[in-house]
Amino acid sequence: MYDVNTTKIEQVLTHMKKMLEILHELVAEGEQSIANSRVSTVAMERALHLSIEAIADVGNALIDGFIMRDPGSYTDIVEILRDERVIDDQDAKTLTETVLFRKHLVNEYTQVPVSQMVRLVEESLPALEAFAPKVQAYLKQELF
């Protein structure tokens, strides 16, 4: 029997959904508008960062609960989720690129490349939005 904290996973996925709604609103403003607004820039940085952390938290909960191999990094988490067929190859590729951007948000936060961030968000939103339904489908398949 597996010990998966589905309550915690659902809480994190619910919060991630709120962050993705914010990212959608910001992307609709356009790159120039975001770049010219400190509030929009910081909001995008924060919403993207929390989305990345959500992937890591949910991934770790699945990895721990289903006793998958131990990850060594954020990209390993995505790779394990792909290997275990929680997410598909294309989403894994996109999410790997997304989690790699975390370095800018956490370590190089004084010089976040706004144009690169906006493009990344635009390109990764479909994979980010697909993450929760794929996790939920995996849980349903494995637990019920």
XYZ file of C-alpha atoms in Angstrom:
144
model
C 0.000 0.000 0.000
C 1.203 3.465 -0.846
C 1.292 6.403 1.561
C 0.536 9.363 -0.695
C -0.543 12.659 0.866
C -3.313 13.419 -1.622
C -4.680 16.236 0.538
C -1.378 18.121 0.371
C -1.076 17.432 -3.359
C -4.563 18.846 -4.001
C -3.834 21.937 -1.875
C -0.670 22.634 -3.845
C -2.371 22.020 -7.205
C -5.207 24.375 -6.217
C -2.703 27.099 -5.373
C -0.799 26.423 -8.591
C -4.043 26.918 -10.535
C -4.388 30.388 -8.977
C -0.813 31.221 -10.007
C -1.511 30.054 -13.562
C -4.576 32.310 -13.722
C -2.342 35.234 -12.763
C 0.218 34.237 -15.395
C -2.551 34.152 -18.029
C -3.660 37.652 -17.068
C -0.101 38.930 -17.217
C 0.678 37.330 -20.577
C -2.435 39.048 -21.955
C -0.864 42.404 -21.017
C 1.969 41.789 -23.455
C 5.720 41.699 -22.990
C 6.270 45.447 -23.251
C 3.592 46.239 -20.699
C 5.040 43.696 -18.270
C 8.566 45.022 -18.772
C 7.367 48.585 -18.111
C 5.490 47.704 -14.922
C 7.403 46.747 -11.791
C 4.252 45.281 -10.278
C 3.555 43.105 -13.329
C 7.174 41.989 -13.519
C 7.287 41.040 -9.850
C 3.869 39.371 -10.077
C 5.062 37.242 -12.994
C 8.281 36.360 -11.191
C 6.365 35.296 -8.090
C 3.624 33.374 -9.892
C 6.181 31.543 -12.029
C 8.365 30.787 -9.007
C 5.439 29.375 -7.031
C 4.363 27.296 -10.031
C 7.855 25.809 -10.212
C 7.814 25.110 -6.471
C 4.406 23.465 -6.878
C 5.833 21.108 -9.501
C 8.642 20.225 -7.104
C 6.364 19.796 -4.085
C 3.818 17.665 -5.922
C 6.572 15.720 -7.637
C 8.302 15.020 -4.337
C 5.016 13.948 -2.745
C 4.448 11.483 -5.591
C 8.047 10.287 -5.514
C 7.947 9.736 -1.742
C 4.450 8.248 -1.707
C 5.013 5.816 -4.552
C 8.603 5.055 -3.520
C 10.178 6.173 -6.781
C 13.911 6.827 -7.148
C 15.331 9.798 -5.247
C 15.748 13.028 -7.217
C 18.939 15.055 -7.037
C 17.528 18.260 -8.489
C 14.403 19.973 -9.756
C 15.053 18.624 -13.249
C 15.382 15.121 -11.797
C 11.896 15.474 -10.330
C 10.494 16.212 -13.788
C 12.504 13.347 -15.294
C 11.195 10.896 -12.697
C 7.614 12.033 -13.330
C 8.189 11.393 -17.037
C 9.824 8.008 -16.420
C 6.900 6.974 -14.204
C 4.449 8.179 -16.881
C 2.855 10.880 -14.766
C 3.618 13.370 -17.566
C 4.479 12.810 -21.223
C 7.761 13.495 -23.006
C 6.701 16.849 -24.474
C 5.455 18.218 -21.158
C 8.609 16.922 -19.470
C 10.746 18.844 -21.960
C 8.783 22.050 -21.400
C 8.655 21.676 -17.620
C 12.389 20.980 -17.503
C 13.033 24.275 -19.308
C 10.660 25.957 -16.876
C 12.265 24.612 -13.703
C 15.705 25.541 -15.037
C 14.518 29.174 -15.011
C 14.205 28.898 -11.214
C 17.901 29.812 -10.986
C 17.082 33.290 -12.302
C 14.218 33.703 -9.845
C 16.058 32.451 -6.766
C 19.781 33.049 -7.254
C 19.946 35.825 -9.839
C 16.816 37.672 -8.750
C 18.372 41.122 -9.180
C 18.750 40.539 -12.913
C 15.821 38.393 -14.052
C 15.673 38.502 -17.874
C 12.105 39.767 -18.300
C 11.810 39.095 -22.040
C 13.049 35.548 -21.567
C 10.668 35.052 -18.640
C 7.647 36.285 -20.609
C 8.483 34.026 -23.570
C 9.006 31.081 -21.226
C 5.648 31.656 -19.547
C 3.877 31.971 -22.911
C 5.451 28.741 -24.142
C 5.079 26.765 -20.921
C 1.504 27.645 -19.918
C -0.045 24.662 -21.758
C 2.306 22.206 -20.018
C 1.859 23.952 -16.663
C -1.930 23.777 -17.037
C -1.770 20.110 -18.048
C 0.264 19.223 -14.955
C -2.614 19.063 -12.435
C -4.967 16.944 -14.575
C -2.136 14.534 -15.377
C -1.189 14.212 -11.713
C -4.830 13.662 -10.773
C -5.244 11.022 -13.496
C -2.108 9.255 -12.284
C -3.359 9.262 -8.691
C -6.732 7.900 -9.766
C -5.081 5.157 -11.800
C -2.632 4.129 -9.083
C -4.728 4.526 -5.941
C -8.301 3.689 -6.886
